[in-house]
């Protein structure tokens, strides 16, 4: 199709014609998107209803919108402390996982030392063991070293992250060996090669992995739920279940807590959408 | 500045001998090219001088000191890589100053040294750019600057021009030659491009399968090749080789080629031999000309005529084998037309069955 079209549309997009198959596909996509989005929408709308309205008002828009659920959570629960706990543990896990994974990936990729391949195969093999299968062991170890109800107790078992090690190793494998050799010729030690050449060359990957690790650790539930029995040591994801327990079926408050809990993750995703997508793409081939 | 001495250097990868007992001295201040085909071990040898590759046997001395087991940074050498290996996250200035910054040099000294190198390599305008914003030639100059700023005793170049286009390569070749003449430093330069080696180096080491085939000046390698490999590798188009049988004759060496044509090479220094001996006669295309009538020693049909502007090359199929002749006036020649060839036999070389030179040209 060449030349100007009679309806005045751009010729470069002339091939984008509406076909019955295309229309059907678009409709199916819209239905899928709506199905995925509706629970989130409903949670937000319910959080804006009073406790009595949550069981009487089923309109798409709240008839008497109120922030009382949010106010209650912020004022009468430990939400600010849970937020702080979540921030401490998530930032701690993110920094530690990214740094240790980068170090390990660099060592396996660039250094030659006895047991290197054994270490690599161990990391690969750790995929075969689901974290939930180790959770009882983790709990006993943490209890024995008296780290239950501590930030460190929440953080330590969450540092097992073979995916990030593999992503880093793959990235470092792909760098031409001349970068390292040039740095060595310039007088760099291995640590300087890592910190001043390899790591800065890969800020994009590091940022992407940091964001996805942060989101993962913020959303983590099972381990923090087990290890933090003291209400003051709970993370926000665990804490909102306490709201439910304390006030029965107070859907407005519970869902207001859920919305508040997911706010940082939603913000992180909105701000760093491209990096998150990149991180998922980087680890997609590994996670399977 | 320092000399480089290699003594009985060997390198083995598993059961594979990559470098086989190399003895070589690169004099202080000289420009030495390691030349050879892909896989001959020239880059491995350079990396062993740099300390990036361990040595399986032998010793490496730089400036008289044994550095065989020394770290690369302790050898006083700087290397320019084929891929430049510029750090993409650093600016040109930071790339050049990287080694100084690792050594803890003060900012003021760093800035001064970077400015000096930048002015020498005309990089002043580019100091704030990143490598991705530079052209190939500019990147190459930054890579040289990074080596230069360390003030090394020996410069090592690993095929530094191979990623540049033909025009830029010529330009950078001239800049390297000027740099060597200005600095007077010892330079070891790996290349597979004989033109680079011939134009830049005062000493060329031709490597073949991990061993030195010949060491000499560009003139010696071109005019006095020690063996068939060097004779065939140096020169473009390559030397013609014609199989035949040689015997000592009055006034020279008579060589009977396939097809019964006998050529008599003028008397020259040669190994004595008795009776007939299988040989290969080697003669460069510029010593073969198109001739007619009684002036023609060989005859055949032209297969291809290459017109290069300043000269032409005619590829002639003869009963003795394929022969390339330089023919300045070959404009009228067509593919397939009969051609007579005249050989300047005083410029011919004879090689024995093992490939060693039996009788060099009398130039």
PDB file of N, CA and C in Angstrom, chain B residues 164-231:
ATOM      1  N   UNK B 164      40.536  -0.895  12.433  1.00  0.00           N
ATOM      2  CA  UNK B 164      40.324   0.383  11.740  1.00  0.00           C
ATOM      3  C   UNK B 164      40.137   0.147  10.245  1.00  0.00           C
ATOM      4  N   UNK B 165      39.476   1.115   9.582  1.00  0.00           N
ATOM      5  CA  UNK B 165      39.346   0.968   8.133  1.00  0.00           C
ATOM      6  C   UNK B 165      40.687   1.294   7.470  1.00  0.00           C
ATOM      7  N   UNK B 166      40.780   0.982   6.171  1.00  0.00           N
ATOM      8  CA  UNK B 166      42.067   1.022   5.481  1.00  0.00           C
ATOM      9  C   UNK B 166      42.715   2.414   5.552  1.00  0.00           C
ATOM     10  N   UNK B 167      41.910   3.449   5.365  1.00  0.00           N
ATOM     11  CA  UNK B 167      42.451   4.806   5.328  1.00  0.00           C
ATOM     12  C   UNK B 167      42.989   5.226   6.697  1.00  0.00           C
ATOM     13  N   UNK B 168      42.197   4.918   7.724  1.00  0.00           N
ATOM     14  CA  UNK B 168      42.573   5.276   9.090  1.00  0.00           C
ATOM     15  C   UNK B 168      43.805   4.491   9.531  1.00  0.00           C
ATOM     16  N   UNK B 169      43.898   3.268   9.018  1.00  0.00           N
ATOM     17  CA  UNK B 169      45.028   2.416   9.381  1.00  0.00           C
ATOM     18  C   UNK B 169      46.339   3.051   8.910  1.00  0.00           C
ATOM     19  N   UNK B 170      46.311   3.576   7.679  1.00  0.00           N
ATOM     20  CA  UNK B 170      47.508   4.216   7.129  1.00  0.00           C
ATOM     21  C   UNK B 170      47.872   5.431   7.991  1.00  0.00           C
ATOM     22  N   UNK B 171      46.843   6.207   8.347  1.00  0.00           N
ATOM     23  CA  UNK B 171      47.056   7.420   9.148  1.00  0.00           C
ATOM     24  C   UNK B 171      47.647   7.068  10.520  1.00  0.00           C
ATOM     25  N   UNK B 172      47.040   6.044  11.168  1.00  0.00           N
ATOM     26  CA  UNK B 172      47.515   5.655  12.499  1.00  0.00           C
ATOM     27  C   UNK B 172      48.909   5.044  12.442  1.00  0.00           C
ATOM     28  N   UNK B 173      49.197   4.389  11.323  1.00  0.00           N
ATOM     29  CA  UNK B 173      50.532   3.808  11.134  1.00  0.00           C
ATOM     30  C   UNK B 173      51.576   4.919  11.166  1.00  0.00           C
ATOM     31  N   UNK B 174      51.268   5.989  10.468  1.00  0.00           N
ATOM     32  CA  UNK B 174      52.194   7.129  10.440  1.00  0.00           C
ATOM     33  C   UNK B 174      52.339   7.735  11.833  1.00  0.00           C
ATOM     34  N   UNK B 175      51.209   7.816  12.558  1.00  0.00           N
ATOM     35  CA  UNK B 175      51.258   8.401  13.907  1.00  0.00           C
ATOM     36  C   UNK B 175      52.095   7.533  14.849  1.00  0.00           C
ATOM     37  N   UNK B 176      51.964   6.208  14.691  1.00  0.00           N
ATOM     38  CA  UNK B 176      52.761   5.309  15.532  1.00  0.00           C
ATOM     39  C   UNK B 176      54.247   5.452  15.220  1.00  0.00           C
ATOM     40  N   UNK B 177      54.559   5.562  13.932  1.00  0.00           N
ATOM     41  CA  UNK B 177      55.957   5.710  13.529  1.00  0.00           C
ATOM     42  C   UNK B 177      56.523   7.002  14.115  1.00  0.00           C
ATOM     43  N   UNK B 178      55.714   8.061  14.086  1.00  0.00           N
ATOM     44  CA  UNK B 178      56.155   9.354  14.615  1.00  0.00           C
ATOM     45  C   UNK B 178      56.349   9.254  16.144  1.00  0.00           C
ATOM     46  N   UNK B 179      55.391   8.560  16.783  1.00  0.00           N
ATOM     47  CA  UNK B 179      55.456   8.393  18.237  1.00  0.00           C
ATOM     48  C   UNK B 179      56.748   7.673  18.629  1.00  0.00           C
ATOM     49  N   UNK B 180      57.081   6.626  17.873  1.00  0.00           N
ATOM     50  CA  UNK B 180      58.290   5.878  18.181  1.00  0.00           C
ATOM     51  C   UNK B 180      59.528   6.744  17.980  1.00  0.00           C
ATOM     52  N   UNK B 181      59.497   7.537  16.908  1.00  0.00           N
ATOM     53  CA  UNK B 181      60.662   8.387  16.659  1.00  0.00           C
ATOM     54  C   UNK B 181      60.773   9.477  17.732  1.00  0.00           C
ATOM     55  N   UNK B 182      59.632   9.989  18.226  1.00  0.00           N
ATOM     56  CA  UNK B 182      59.653  11.027  19.274  1.00  0.00           C
ATOM     57  C   UNK B 182      60.105  10.463  20.619  1.00  0.00           C
ATOM     58  N   UNK B 183      59.543   9.269  20.967  1.00  0.00           N
ATOM     59  CA  UNK B 183      59.808   8.720  22.297  1.00  0.00           C
ATOM     60  C   UNK B 183      61.108   7.920  22.352  1.00  0.00           C
ATOM     61  N   UNK B 184      61.413   7.262  21.239  1.00  0.00           N
ATOM     62  CA  UNK B 184      62.597   6.399  21.216  1.00  0.00           C
ATOM     63  C   UNK B 184      62.457   5.203  22.142  1.00  0.00           C
ATOM     64  N   UNK B 185      61.213   4.826  22.465  1.00  0.00           N
ATOM     65  CA  UNK B 185      60.995   3.698  23.391  1.00  0.00           C
ATOM     66  C   UNK B 185      61.095   2.369  22.658  1.00  0.00           C
ATOM     67  N   UNK B 186      61.299   1.335  23.439  1.00  0.00           N
ATOM     68  CA  UNK B 186      61.269  -0.012  22.881  1.00  0.00           C
ATOM     69  C   UNK B 186      59.814  -0.379  22.622  1.00  0.00           C
ATOM     70  N   UNK B 187      59.528  -0.862  21.425  1.00  0.00           N
ATOM     71  CA  UNK B 187      58.152  -1.235  21.107  1.00  0.00           C
ATOM     72  C   UNK B 187      58.138  -2.632  20.497  1.00  0.00           C
ATOM     73  N   UNK B 188      57.207  -3.445  20.985  1.00  0.00           N
ATOM     74  CA  UNK B 188      56.998  -4.776  20.399  1.00  0.00           C
ATOM     75  C   UNK B 188      55.576  -4.791  19.857  1.00  0.00           C
ATOM     76  N   UNK B 189      55.458  -5.124  18.595  1.00  0.00           N
ATOM     77  CA  UNK B 189      54.203  -4.901  17.881  1.00  0.00           C
ATOM     78  C   UNK B 189      53.783  -6.200  17.194  1.00  0.00           C
ATOM     79  N   UNK B 190      52.623  -6.697  17.560  1.00  0.00           N
ATOM     80  CA  UNK B 190      52.122  -7.932  16.932  1.00  0.00           C
ATOM     81  C   UNK B 190      51.203  -7.573  15.772  1.00  0.00           C
ATOM     82  N   UNK B 191      51.411  -8.209  14.659  1.00  0.00           N
ATOM     83  CA  UNK B 191      50.527  -7.979  13.510  1.00  0.00           C
ATOM     84  C   UNK B 191      50.558  -9.177  12.568  1.00  0.00           C
ATOM     85  N   UNK B 192      49.470  -9.316  11.828  1.00  0.00           N
ATOM     86  CA  UNK B 192      49.516 -10.310  10.751  1.00  0.00           C
ATOM     87  C   UNK B 192      49.626  -9.593   9.411  1.00  0.00           C
ATOM     88  N   UNK B 193      49.663  -8.235   9.507  1.00  0.00           N
ATOM     89  CA  UNK B 193      49.690  -7.425   8.294  1.00  0.00           C
ATOM     90  C   UNK B 193      51.145  -7.083   7.971  1.00  0.00           C
ATOM     91  N   UNK B 194      51.647  -7.664   6.905  1.00  0.00           N
ATOM     92  CA  UNK B 194      53.060  -7.481   6.574  1.00  0.00           C
ATOM     93  C   UNK B 194      53.381  -6.027   6.226  1.00  0.00           C
ATOM     94  N   UNK B 195      52.386  -5.291   5.700  1.00  0.00           N
ATOM     95  CA  UNK B 195      52.653  -3.888   5.352  1.00  0.00           C
ATOM     96  C   UNK B 195      52.940  -3.090   6.618  1.00  0.00           C
ATOM     97  N   UNK B 196      52.144  -3.329   7.674  1.00  0.00           N
ATOM     98  CA  UNK B 196      52.380  -2.663   8.963  1.00  0.00           C
ATOM     99  C   UNK B 196      53.777  -3.005   9.486  1.00  0.00           C
ATOM    100  N   UNK B 197      54.097  -4.290   9.432  1.00  0.00           N
ATOM    101  CA  UNK B 197      55.391  -4.723   9.956  1.00  0.00           C
ATOM    102  C   UNK B 197      56.529  -4.108   9.141  1.00  0.00           C
ATOM    103  N   UNK B 198      56.411  -4.121   7.825  1.00  0.00           N
ATOM    104  CA  UNK B 198      57.487  -3.618   6.954  1.00  0.00           C
ATOM    105  C   UNK B 198      57.674  -2.112   7.124  1.00  0.00           C
ATOM    106  N   UNK B 199      56.563  -1.386   7.294  1.00  0.00           N
ATOM    107  CA  UNK B 199      56.672   0.072   7.338  1.00  0.00           C
ATOM    108  C   UNK B 199      57.070   0.587   8.718  1.00  0.00           C
ATOM    109  N   UNK B 200      56.680  -0.126   9.782  1.00  0.00           N
ATOM    110  CA  UNK B 200      56.927   0.395  11.128  1.00  0.00           C
ATOM    111  C   UNK B 200      58.214  -0.126  11.762  1.00  0.00           C
ATOM    112  N   UNK B 201      58.503  -1.398  11.533  1.00  0.00           N
ATOM    113  CA  UNK B 201      59.531  -2.042  12.349  1.00  0.00           C
ATOM    114  C   UNK B 201      60.931  -1.872  11.776  1.00  0.00           C
ATOM    115  N   UNK B 202      61.896  -1.827  12.704  1.00  0.00           N
ATOM    116  CA  UNK B 202      63.275  -1.929  12.212  1.00  0.00           C
ATOM    117  C   UNK B 202      63.758  -3.372  12.323  1.00  0.00           C
ATOM    118  N   UNK B 203      62.966  -4.181  13.031  1.00  0.00           N
ATOM    119  CA  UNK B 203      63.299  -5.607  13.126  1.00  0.00           C
ATOM    120  C   UNK B 203      62.001  -6.403  13.070  1.00  0.00           C
ATOM    121  N   UNK B 204      61.962  -7.380  12.206  1.00  0.00           N
ATOM    122  CA  UNK B 204      60.746  -8.197  12.091  1.00  0.00           C
ATOM    123  C   UNK B 204      61.078  -9.634  12.474  1.00  0.00           C
ATOM    124  N   UNK B 205      60.197 -10.202  13.285  1.00  0.00           N
ATOM    125  CA  UNK B 205      60.338 -11.610  13.663  1.00  0.00           C
ATOM    126  C   UNK B 205      59.179 -12.353  13.014  1.00  0.00           C
ATOM    127  N   UNK B 206      59.489 -13.233  12.077  1.00  0.00           N
ATOM    128  CA  UNK B 206      58.424 -13.997  11.434  1.00  0.00           C
ATOM    129  C   UNK B 206      58.262 -15.309  12.190  1.00  0.00           C
ATOM    130  N   UNK B 207      57.041 -15.533  12.652  1.00  0.00           N
ATOM    131  CA  UNK B 207      56.753 -16.746  13.433  1.00  0.00           C
ATOM    132  C   UNK B 207      55.933 -17.713  12.603  1.00  0.00           C
ATOM    133  N   UNK B 208      56.252 -18.983  12.769  1.00  0.00           N
ATOM    134  CA  UNK B 208      55.484 -20.029  12.092  1.00  0.00           C
ATOM    135  C   UNK B 208      55.321 -21.197  13.052  1.00  0.00           C
ATOM    136  N   UNK B 209      54.114 -21.542  13.357  1.00  0.00           N
ATOM    137  CA  UNK B 209      53.795 -22.671  14.251  1.00  0.00           C
ATOM    138  C   UNK B 209      54.587 -22.604  15.562  1.00  0.00           C
ATOM    139  N   UNK B 210      54.632 -21.430  16.158  1.00  0.00           N
ATOM    140  CA  UNK B 210      55.232 -21.281  17.479  1.00  0.00           C
ATOM    141  C   UNK B 210      56.742 -21.191  17.502  1.00  0.00           C
ATOM    142  N   UNK B 211      57.368 -21.129  16.328  1.00  0.00           N
ATOM    143  CA  UNK B 211      58.832 -21.015  16.293  1.00  0.00           C
ATOM    144  C   UNK B 211      59.222 -19.854  15.384  1.00  0.00           C
ATOM    145  N   UNK B 212      60.428 -19.324  15.637  1.00  0.00           N
ATOM    146  CA  UNK B 212      60.885 -18.219  14.776  1.00  0.00           C
ATOM    147  C   UNK B 212      61.332 -18.792  13.440  1.00  0.00           C
ATOM    148  N   UNK B 213      60.767 -18.230  12.381  1.00  0.00           N
ATOM    149  CA  UNK B 213      61.139 -18.669  11.050  1.00  0.00           C
ATOM    150  C   UNK B 213      62.325 -17.846  10.550  1.00  0.00           C
ATOM    151  N   UNK B 214      62.304 -16.562  10.820  1.00  0.00           N
ATOM    152  CA  UNK B 214      63.425 -15.698  10.449  1.00  0.00           C
ATOM    153  C   UNK B 214      63.323 -14.383  11.226  1.00  0.00           C
ATOM    154  N   UNK B 215      64.453 -13.836  11.579  1.00  0.00           N
ATOM    155  CA  UNK B 215      64.519 -12.507  12.191  1.00  0.00           C
ATOM    156  C   UNK B 215      65.394 -11.642  11.293  1.00  0.00           C
ATOM    157  N   UNK B 216      64.929 -10.446  11.006  1.00  0.00           N
ATOM    158  CA  UNK B 216      65.756  -9.581  10.165  1.00  0.00           C
ATOM    159  C   UNK B 216      65.117  -8.230   9.952  1.00  0.00           C
ATOM    160  N   UNK B 217      65.803  -7.409   9.192  1.00  0.00           N
ATOM    161  CA  UNK B 217      65.229  -6.116   8.834  1.00  0.00           C
ATOM    162  C   UNK B 217      64.189  -6.356   7.742  1.00  0.00           C
ATOM    163  N   UNK B 218      63.323  -5.375   7.502  1.00  0.00           N
ATOM    164  CA  UNK B 218      62.349  -5.557   6.425  1.00  0.00           C
ATOM    165  C   UNK B 218      63.037  -5.876   5.089  1.00  0.00           C
ATOM    166  N   UNK B 219      64.160  -5.220   4.824  1.00  0.00           N
ATOM    167  CA  UNK B 219      64.870  -5.464   3.562  1.00  0.00           C
ATOM    168  C   UNK B 219      65.339  -6.921   3.491  1.00  0.00           C
ATOM    169  N   UNK B 220      65.917  -7.390   4.591  1.00  0.00           N
ATOM    170  CA  UNK B 220      66.430  -8.773   4.600  1.00  0.00           C
ATOM    171  C   UNK B 220      65.318  -9.789   4.380  1.00  0.00           C
ATOM    172  N   UNK B 221      64.199  -9.564   5.039  1.00  0.00           N
ATOM    173  CA  UNK B 221      63.110 -10.536   4.910  1.00  0.00           C
ATOM    174  C   UNK B 221      62.561 -10.565   3.486  1.00  0.00           C
ATOM    175  N   UNK B 222      62.527  -9.410   2.869  1.00  0.00           N
ATOM    176  CA  UNK B 222      61.960  -9.356   1.516  1.00  0.00           C
ATOM    177  C   UNK B 222      62.952  -9.887   0.478  1.00  0.00           C
ATOM    178  N   UNK B 223      64.209  -9.491   0.652  1.00  0.00           N
ATOM    179  CA  UNK B 223      65.191  -9.825  -0.383  1.00  0.00           C
ATOM    180  C   UNK B 223      66.030 -11.050  -0.062  1.00  0.00           C
ATOM    181  N   UNK B 224      66.088 -11.412   1.168  1.00  0.00           N
ATOM    182  CA  UNK B 224      66.902 -12.576   1.566  1.00  0.00           C
ATOM    183  C   UNK B 224      66.084 -13.523   2.445  1.00  0.00           C
ATOM    184  N   UNK B 225      64.951 -13.997   1.997  1.00  0.00           N
ATOM    185  CA  UNK B 225      64.171 -14.909   2.858  1.00  0.00           C
ATOM    186  C   UNK B 225      64.957 -16.179   3.153  1.00  0.00           C
ATOM    187  N   UNK B 226      64.921 -16.590   4.393  1.00  0.00           N
ATOM    188  CA  UNK B 226      65.707 -17.754   4.798  1.00  0.00           C
ATOM    189  C   UNK B 226      65.031 -19.062   4.407  1.00  0.00           C
ATOM    190  N   UNK B 227      63.764 -18.999   4.141  1.00  0.00           N
ATOM    191  CA  UNK B 227      63.063 -20.240   3.786  1.00  0.00           C
ATOM    192  C   UNK B 227      61.818 -19.919   2.951  1.00  0.00           C
ATOM    193  N   UNK B 228      61.219 -20.980   2.503  1.00  0.00           N
ATOM    194  CA  UNK B 228      60.071 -20.837   1.604  1.00  0.00           C
ATOM    195  C   UNK B 228      58.904 -20.158   2.307  1.00  0.00           C
ATOM    196  N   UNK B 229      58.733 -20.454   3.636  1.00  0.00           N
ATOM    197  CA  UNK B 229      57.602 -19.870   4.376  1.00  0.00           C
ATOM    198  C   UNK B 229      57.705 -18.343   4.380  1.00  0.00           C
ATOM    199  N   UNK B 230      58.880 -17.846   4.727  1.00  0.00           N
ATOM    200  CA  UNK B 230      59.064 -16.385   4.793  1.00  0.00           C
ATOM    201  C   UNK B 230      58.930 -15.792   3.395  1.00  0.00           C
ATOM    202  N   UNK B 231      59.534 -16.463   2.392  1.00  0.00           N
ATOM    203  CA  UNK B 231      59.468 -15.963   1.011  1.00  0.00           C
ATOM    204  C   UNK B 231      58.015 -15.856   0.550  1.00  0.00           C
TER     205      UNK B 231
END
